PDB file of C-alpha atoms in Angstrom:
ATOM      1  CA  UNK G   1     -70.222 -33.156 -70.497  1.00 51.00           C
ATOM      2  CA  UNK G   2     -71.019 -29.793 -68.971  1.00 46.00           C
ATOM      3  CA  UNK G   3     -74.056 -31.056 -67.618  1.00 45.00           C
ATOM      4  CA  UNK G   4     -72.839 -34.285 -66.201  1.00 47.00           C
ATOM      5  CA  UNK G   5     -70.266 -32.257 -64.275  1.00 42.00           C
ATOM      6  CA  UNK G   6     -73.712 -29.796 -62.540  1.00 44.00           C
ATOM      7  CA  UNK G   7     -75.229 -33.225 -61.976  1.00 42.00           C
ATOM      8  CA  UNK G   8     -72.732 -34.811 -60.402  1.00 43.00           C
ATOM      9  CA  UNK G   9     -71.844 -31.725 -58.406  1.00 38.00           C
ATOM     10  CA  UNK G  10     -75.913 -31.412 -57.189  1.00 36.00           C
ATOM     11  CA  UNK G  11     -75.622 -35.205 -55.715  1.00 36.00           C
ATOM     12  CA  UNK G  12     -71.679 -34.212 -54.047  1.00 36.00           C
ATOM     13  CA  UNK G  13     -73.563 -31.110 -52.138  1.00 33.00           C
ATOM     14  CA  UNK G  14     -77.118 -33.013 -51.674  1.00 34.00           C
ATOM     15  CA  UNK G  15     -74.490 -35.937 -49.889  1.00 35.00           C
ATOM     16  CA  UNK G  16     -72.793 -33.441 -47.906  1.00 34.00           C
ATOM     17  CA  UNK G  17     -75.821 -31.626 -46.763  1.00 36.00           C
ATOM     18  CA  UNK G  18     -77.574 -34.805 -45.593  1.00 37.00           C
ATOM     19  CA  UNK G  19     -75.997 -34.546 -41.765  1.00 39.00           C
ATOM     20  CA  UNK G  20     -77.984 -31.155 -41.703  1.00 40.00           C
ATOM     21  CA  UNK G  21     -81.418 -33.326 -42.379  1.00 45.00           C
ATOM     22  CA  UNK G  22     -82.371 -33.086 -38.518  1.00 50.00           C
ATOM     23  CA  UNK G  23     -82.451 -28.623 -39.416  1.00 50.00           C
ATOM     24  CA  UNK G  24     -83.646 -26.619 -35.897  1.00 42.00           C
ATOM     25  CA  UNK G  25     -86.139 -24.309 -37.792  1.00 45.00           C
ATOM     26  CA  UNK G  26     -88.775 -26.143 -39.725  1.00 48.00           C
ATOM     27  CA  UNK G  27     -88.801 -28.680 -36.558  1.00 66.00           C
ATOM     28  CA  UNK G  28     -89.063 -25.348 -34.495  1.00 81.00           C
ATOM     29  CA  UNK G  29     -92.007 -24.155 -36.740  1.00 81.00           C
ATOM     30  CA  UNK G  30     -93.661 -27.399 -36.272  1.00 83.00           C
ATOM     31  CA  UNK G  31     -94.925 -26.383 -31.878  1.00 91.00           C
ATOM     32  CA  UNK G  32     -95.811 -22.877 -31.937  1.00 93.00           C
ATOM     33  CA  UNK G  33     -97.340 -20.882 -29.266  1.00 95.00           C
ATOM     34  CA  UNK G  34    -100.247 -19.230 -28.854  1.00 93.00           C
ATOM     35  CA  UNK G  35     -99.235 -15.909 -26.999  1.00 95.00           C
ATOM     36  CA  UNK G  36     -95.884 -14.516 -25.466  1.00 96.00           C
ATOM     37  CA  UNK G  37     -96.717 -14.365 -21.032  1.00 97.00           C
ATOM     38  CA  UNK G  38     -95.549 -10.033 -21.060  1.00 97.00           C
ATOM     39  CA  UNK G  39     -97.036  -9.838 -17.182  1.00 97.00           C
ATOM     40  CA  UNK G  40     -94.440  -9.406 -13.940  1.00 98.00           C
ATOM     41  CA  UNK G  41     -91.677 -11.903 -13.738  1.00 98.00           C
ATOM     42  CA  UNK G  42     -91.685 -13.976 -10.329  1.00 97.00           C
ATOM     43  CA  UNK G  43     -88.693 -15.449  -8.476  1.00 96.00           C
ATOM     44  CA  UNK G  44     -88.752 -18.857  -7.342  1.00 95.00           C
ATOM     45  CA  UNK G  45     -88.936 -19.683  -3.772  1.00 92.00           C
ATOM     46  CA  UNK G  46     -85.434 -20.718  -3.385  1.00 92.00           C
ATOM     47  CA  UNK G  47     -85.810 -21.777   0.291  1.00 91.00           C
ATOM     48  CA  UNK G  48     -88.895 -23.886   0.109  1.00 89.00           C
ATOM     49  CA  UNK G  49     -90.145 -25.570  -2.777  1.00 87.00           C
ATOM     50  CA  UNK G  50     -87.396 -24.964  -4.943  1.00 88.00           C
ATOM     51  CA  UNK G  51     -84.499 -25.432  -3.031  1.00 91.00           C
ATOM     52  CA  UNK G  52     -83.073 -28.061  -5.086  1.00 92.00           C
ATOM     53  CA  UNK G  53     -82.044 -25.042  -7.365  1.00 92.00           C
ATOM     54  CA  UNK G  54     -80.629 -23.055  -4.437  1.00 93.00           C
ATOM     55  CA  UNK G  55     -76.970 -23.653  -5.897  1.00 92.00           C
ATOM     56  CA  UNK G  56     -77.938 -21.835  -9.080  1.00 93.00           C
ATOM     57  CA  UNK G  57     -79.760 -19.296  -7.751  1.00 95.00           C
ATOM     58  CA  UNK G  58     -77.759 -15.957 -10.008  1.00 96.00           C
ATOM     59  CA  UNK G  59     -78.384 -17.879 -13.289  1.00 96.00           C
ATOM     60  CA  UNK G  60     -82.079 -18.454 -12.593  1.00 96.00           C
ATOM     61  CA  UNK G  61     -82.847 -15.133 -11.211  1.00 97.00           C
ATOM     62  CA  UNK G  62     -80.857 -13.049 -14.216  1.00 97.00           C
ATOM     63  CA  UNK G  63     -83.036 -15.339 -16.731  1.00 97.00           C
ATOM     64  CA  UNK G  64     -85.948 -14.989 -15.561  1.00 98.00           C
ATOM     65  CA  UNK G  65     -85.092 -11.097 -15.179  1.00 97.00           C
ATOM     66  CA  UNK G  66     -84.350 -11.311 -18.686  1.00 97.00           C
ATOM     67  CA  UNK G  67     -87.671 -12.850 -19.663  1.00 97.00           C
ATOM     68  CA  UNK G  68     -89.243 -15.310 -21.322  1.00 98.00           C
ATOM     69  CA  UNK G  69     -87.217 -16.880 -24.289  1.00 98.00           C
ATOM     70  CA  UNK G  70     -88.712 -20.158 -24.817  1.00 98.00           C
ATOM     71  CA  UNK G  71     -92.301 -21.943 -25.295  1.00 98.00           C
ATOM     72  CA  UNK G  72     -94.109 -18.326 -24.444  1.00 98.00           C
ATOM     73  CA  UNK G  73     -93.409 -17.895 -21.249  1.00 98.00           C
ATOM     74  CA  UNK G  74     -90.374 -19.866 -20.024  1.00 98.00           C
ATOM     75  CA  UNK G  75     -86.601 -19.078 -19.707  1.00 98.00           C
ATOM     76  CA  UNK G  76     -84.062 -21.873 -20.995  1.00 98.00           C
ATOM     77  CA  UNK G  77     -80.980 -20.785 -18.927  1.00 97.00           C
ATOM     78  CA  UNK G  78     -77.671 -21.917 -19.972  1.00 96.00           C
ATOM     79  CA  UNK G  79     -74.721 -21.620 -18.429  1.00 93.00           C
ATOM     80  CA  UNK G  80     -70.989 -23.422 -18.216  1.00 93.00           C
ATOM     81  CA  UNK G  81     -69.693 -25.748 -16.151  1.00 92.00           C
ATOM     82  CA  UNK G  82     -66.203 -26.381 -17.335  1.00 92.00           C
ATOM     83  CA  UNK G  83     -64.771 -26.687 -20.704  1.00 92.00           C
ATOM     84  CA  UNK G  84     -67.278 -28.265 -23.078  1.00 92.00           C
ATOM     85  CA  UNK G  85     -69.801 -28.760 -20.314  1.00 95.00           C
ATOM     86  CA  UNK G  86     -72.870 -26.934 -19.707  1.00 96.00           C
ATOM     87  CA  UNK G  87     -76.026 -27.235 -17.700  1.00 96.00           C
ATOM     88  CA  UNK G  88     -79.359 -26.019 -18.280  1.00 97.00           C
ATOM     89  CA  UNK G  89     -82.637 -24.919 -16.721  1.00 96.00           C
ATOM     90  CA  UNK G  90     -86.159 -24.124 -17.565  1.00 97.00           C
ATOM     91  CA  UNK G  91     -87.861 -21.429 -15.623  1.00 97.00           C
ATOM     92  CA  UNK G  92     -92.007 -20.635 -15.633  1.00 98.00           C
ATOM     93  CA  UNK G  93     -91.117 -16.691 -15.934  1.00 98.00           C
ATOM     94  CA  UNK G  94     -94.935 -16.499 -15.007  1.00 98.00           C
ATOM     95  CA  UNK G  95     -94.715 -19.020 -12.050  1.00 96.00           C
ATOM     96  CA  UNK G  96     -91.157 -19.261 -10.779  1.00 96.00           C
ATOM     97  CA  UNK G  97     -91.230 -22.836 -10.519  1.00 95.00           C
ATOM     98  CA  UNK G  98     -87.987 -24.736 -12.039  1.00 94.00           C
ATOM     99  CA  UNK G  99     -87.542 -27.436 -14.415  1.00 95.00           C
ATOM    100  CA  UNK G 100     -85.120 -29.881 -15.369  1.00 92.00           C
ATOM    101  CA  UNK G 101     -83.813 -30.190 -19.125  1.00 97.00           C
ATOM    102  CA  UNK G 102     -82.915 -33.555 -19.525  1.00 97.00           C
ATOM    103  CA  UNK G 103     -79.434 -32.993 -21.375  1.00 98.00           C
ATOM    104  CA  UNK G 104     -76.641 -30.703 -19.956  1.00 96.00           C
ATOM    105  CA  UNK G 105     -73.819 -31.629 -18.137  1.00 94.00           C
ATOM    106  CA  UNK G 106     -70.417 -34.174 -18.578  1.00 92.00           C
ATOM    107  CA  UNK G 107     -72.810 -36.917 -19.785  1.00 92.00           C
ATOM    108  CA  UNK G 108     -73.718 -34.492 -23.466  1.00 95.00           C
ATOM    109  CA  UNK G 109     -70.547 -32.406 -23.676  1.00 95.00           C
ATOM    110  CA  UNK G 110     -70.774 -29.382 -26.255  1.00 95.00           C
ATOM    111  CA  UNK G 111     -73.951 -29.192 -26.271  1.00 96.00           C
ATOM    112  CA  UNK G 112     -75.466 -26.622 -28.192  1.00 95.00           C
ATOM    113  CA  UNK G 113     -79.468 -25.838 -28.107  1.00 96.00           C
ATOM    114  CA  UNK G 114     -81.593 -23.786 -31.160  1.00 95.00           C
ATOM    115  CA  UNK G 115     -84.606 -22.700 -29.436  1.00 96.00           C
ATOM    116  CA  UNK G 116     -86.725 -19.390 -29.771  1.00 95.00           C
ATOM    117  CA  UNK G 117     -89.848 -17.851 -27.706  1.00 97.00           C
ATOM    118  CA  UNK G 118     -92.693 -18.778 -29.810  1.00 96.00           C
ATOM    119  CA  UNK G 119     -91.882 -22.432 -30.331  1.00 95.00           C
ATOM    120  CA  UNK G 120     -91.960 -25.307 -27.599  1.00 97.00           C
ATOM    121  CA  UNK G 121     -89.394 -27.722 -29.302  1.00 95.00           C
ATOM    122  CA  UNK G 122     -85.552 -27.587 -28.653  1.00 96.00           C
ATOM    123  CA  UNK G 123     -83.323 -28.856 -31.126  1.00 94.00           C
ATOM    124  CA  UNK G 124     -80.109 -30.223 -29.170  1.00 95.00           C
ATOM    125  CA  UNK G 125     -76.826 -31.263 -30.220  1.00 95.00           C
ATOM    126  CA  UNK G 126     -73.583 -32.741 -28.507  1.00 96.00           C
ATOM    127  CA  UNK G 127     -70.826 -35.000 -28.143  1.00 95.00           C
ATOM    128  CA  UNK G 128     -70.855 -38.357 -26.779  1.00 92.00           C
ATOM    129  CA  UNK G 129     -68.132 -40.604 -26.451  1.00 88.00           C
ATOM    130  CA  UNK G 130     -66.286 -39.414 -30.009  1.00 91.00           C
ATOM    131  CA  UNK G 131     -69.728 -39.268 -31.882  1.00 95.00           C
ATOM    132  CA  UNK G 132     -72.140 -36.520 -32.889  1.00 96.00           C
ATOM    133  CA  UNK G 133     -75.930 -36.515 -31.174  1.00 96.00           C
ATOM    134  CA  UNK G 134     -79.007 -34.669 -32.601  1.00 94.00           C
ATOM    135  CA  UNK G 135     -82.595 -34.675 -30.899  1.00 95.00           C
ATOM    136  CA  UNK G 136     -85.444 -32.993 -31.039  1.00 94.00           C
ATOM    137  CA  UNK G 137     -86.957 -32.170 -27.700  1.00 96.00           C
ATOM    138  CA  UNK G 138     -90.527 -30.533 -26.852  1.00 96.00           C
ATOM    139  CA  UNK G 139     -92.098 -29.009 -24.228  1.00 97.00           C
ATOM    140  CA  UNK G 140     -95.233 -30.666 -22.732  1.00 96.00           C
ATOM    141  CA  UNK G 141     -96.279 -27.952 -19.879  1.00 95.00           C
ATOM    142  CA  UNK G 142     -94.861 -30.082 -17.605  1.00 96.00           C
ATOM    143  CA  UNK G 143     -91.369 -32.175 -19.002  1.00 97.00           C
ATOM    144  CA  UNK G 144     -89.760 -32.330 -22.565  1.00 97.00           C
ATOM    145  CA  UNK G 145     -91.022 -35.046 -25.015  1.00 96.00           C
ATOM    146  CA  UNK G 146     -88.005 -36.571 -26.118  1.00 95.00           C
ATOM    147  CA  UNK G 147     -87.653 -38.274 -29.679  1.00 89.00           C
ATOM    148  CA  UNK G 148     -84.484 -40.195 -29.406  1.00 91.00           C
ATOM    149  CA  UNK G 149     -81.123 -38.828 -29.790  1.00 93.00           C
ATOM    150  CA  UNK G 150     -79.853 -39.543 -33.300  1.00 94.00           C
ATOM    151  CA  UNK G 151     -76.452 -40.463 -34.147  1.00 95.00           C
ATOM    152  CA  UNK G 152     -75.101 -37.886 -37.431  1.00 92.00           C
ATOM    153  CA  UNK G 153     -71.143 -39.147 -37.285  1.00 93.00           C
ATOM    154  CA  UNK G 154     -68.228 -38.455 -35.853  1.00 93.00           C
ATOM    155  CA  UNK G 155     -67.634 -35.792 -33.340  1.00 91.00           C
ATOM    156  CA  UNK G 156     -66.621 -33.393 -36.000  1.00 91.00           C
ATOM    157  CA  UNK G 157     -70.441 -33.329 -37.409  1.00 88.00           C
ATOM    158  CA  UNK G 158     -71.141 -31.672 -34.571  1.00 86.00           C
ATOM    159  CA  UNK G 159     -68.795 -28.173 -36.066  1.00 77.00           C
ATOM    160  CA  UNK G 160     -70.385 -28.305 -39.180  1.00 55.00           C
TER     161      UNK G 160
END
């Protein structure tokens, strides 16, 4: 009886765990780097080529200030936009040239990113329309590889 109680208890946790199948870290593990850029940090050009990113310009600079923290030798800047939203950017710490992350914003509200410096895949999550969103994103040199957003649930998967 005592046994049929652990068993049935293993299959209630394994069932509850199985939102959590899409983890951040082994998919993180899976795109390593080969080095960490540790040379001088350059600005973008905020009045020529990357312009576009003129409105941001404090965010960008204090990330890239900070260093890299993403795929070796990029910053992934984050930073609020109201409640729930929040946009993000990519910066070459090496180059200064700017990226755009294709999720951020009102469109993937809560969003919430795993990431770390010696991977190039972002694990995303975030709310759309009352439902929970997971997707694994990675870094090509030049734009994220996308793998399709996955549907886990209701929003409240996503505060697990």
């Amino acid at each position: 009886m005592m046994m049929r109680m652990r068993a049935g208890f293993v299959v209630l946790i394994t069932a509850l765990m199985a939102p959590f199948s899409l983890s951040a870290q082994p998919a993180l593990d899976r795109t390593p780097v080969s080095e960490v850029y540790t040379g001088p940090k350059r600005l973008p050009d905020f009045s020529g080529s990357d312009r576009e990113y003129r409105s941001y310009r404090s965010r960008i600079v204090e990330g890239i200030k900070a260093g890299p923290n993403f795929a070796g030798q990029y910053s992934l800047i984050v930073f609020g936009c109201g409640t729930g939203c929040r946009l993000v950017m990519l910066a070459d710490v090496k180059t200064g040239q700017q990226y755009k992350f294709p999720l951020g914003g009102e469109d993937d509200m809560y969003l919430d990113l795993k990431f770390n410096i010696s991977s190039r895949t972002v694990f995303a999550q975030w709310e759309n329309r009352e439902r929970c969103m997971r997707e694994l994103l990675t870094w090509t040199g030049s734009s994220f590889a996308r793998t399709g957003a996955k549907d886990i649930g209701a929003s409240e998967k996503c505060s697990l």
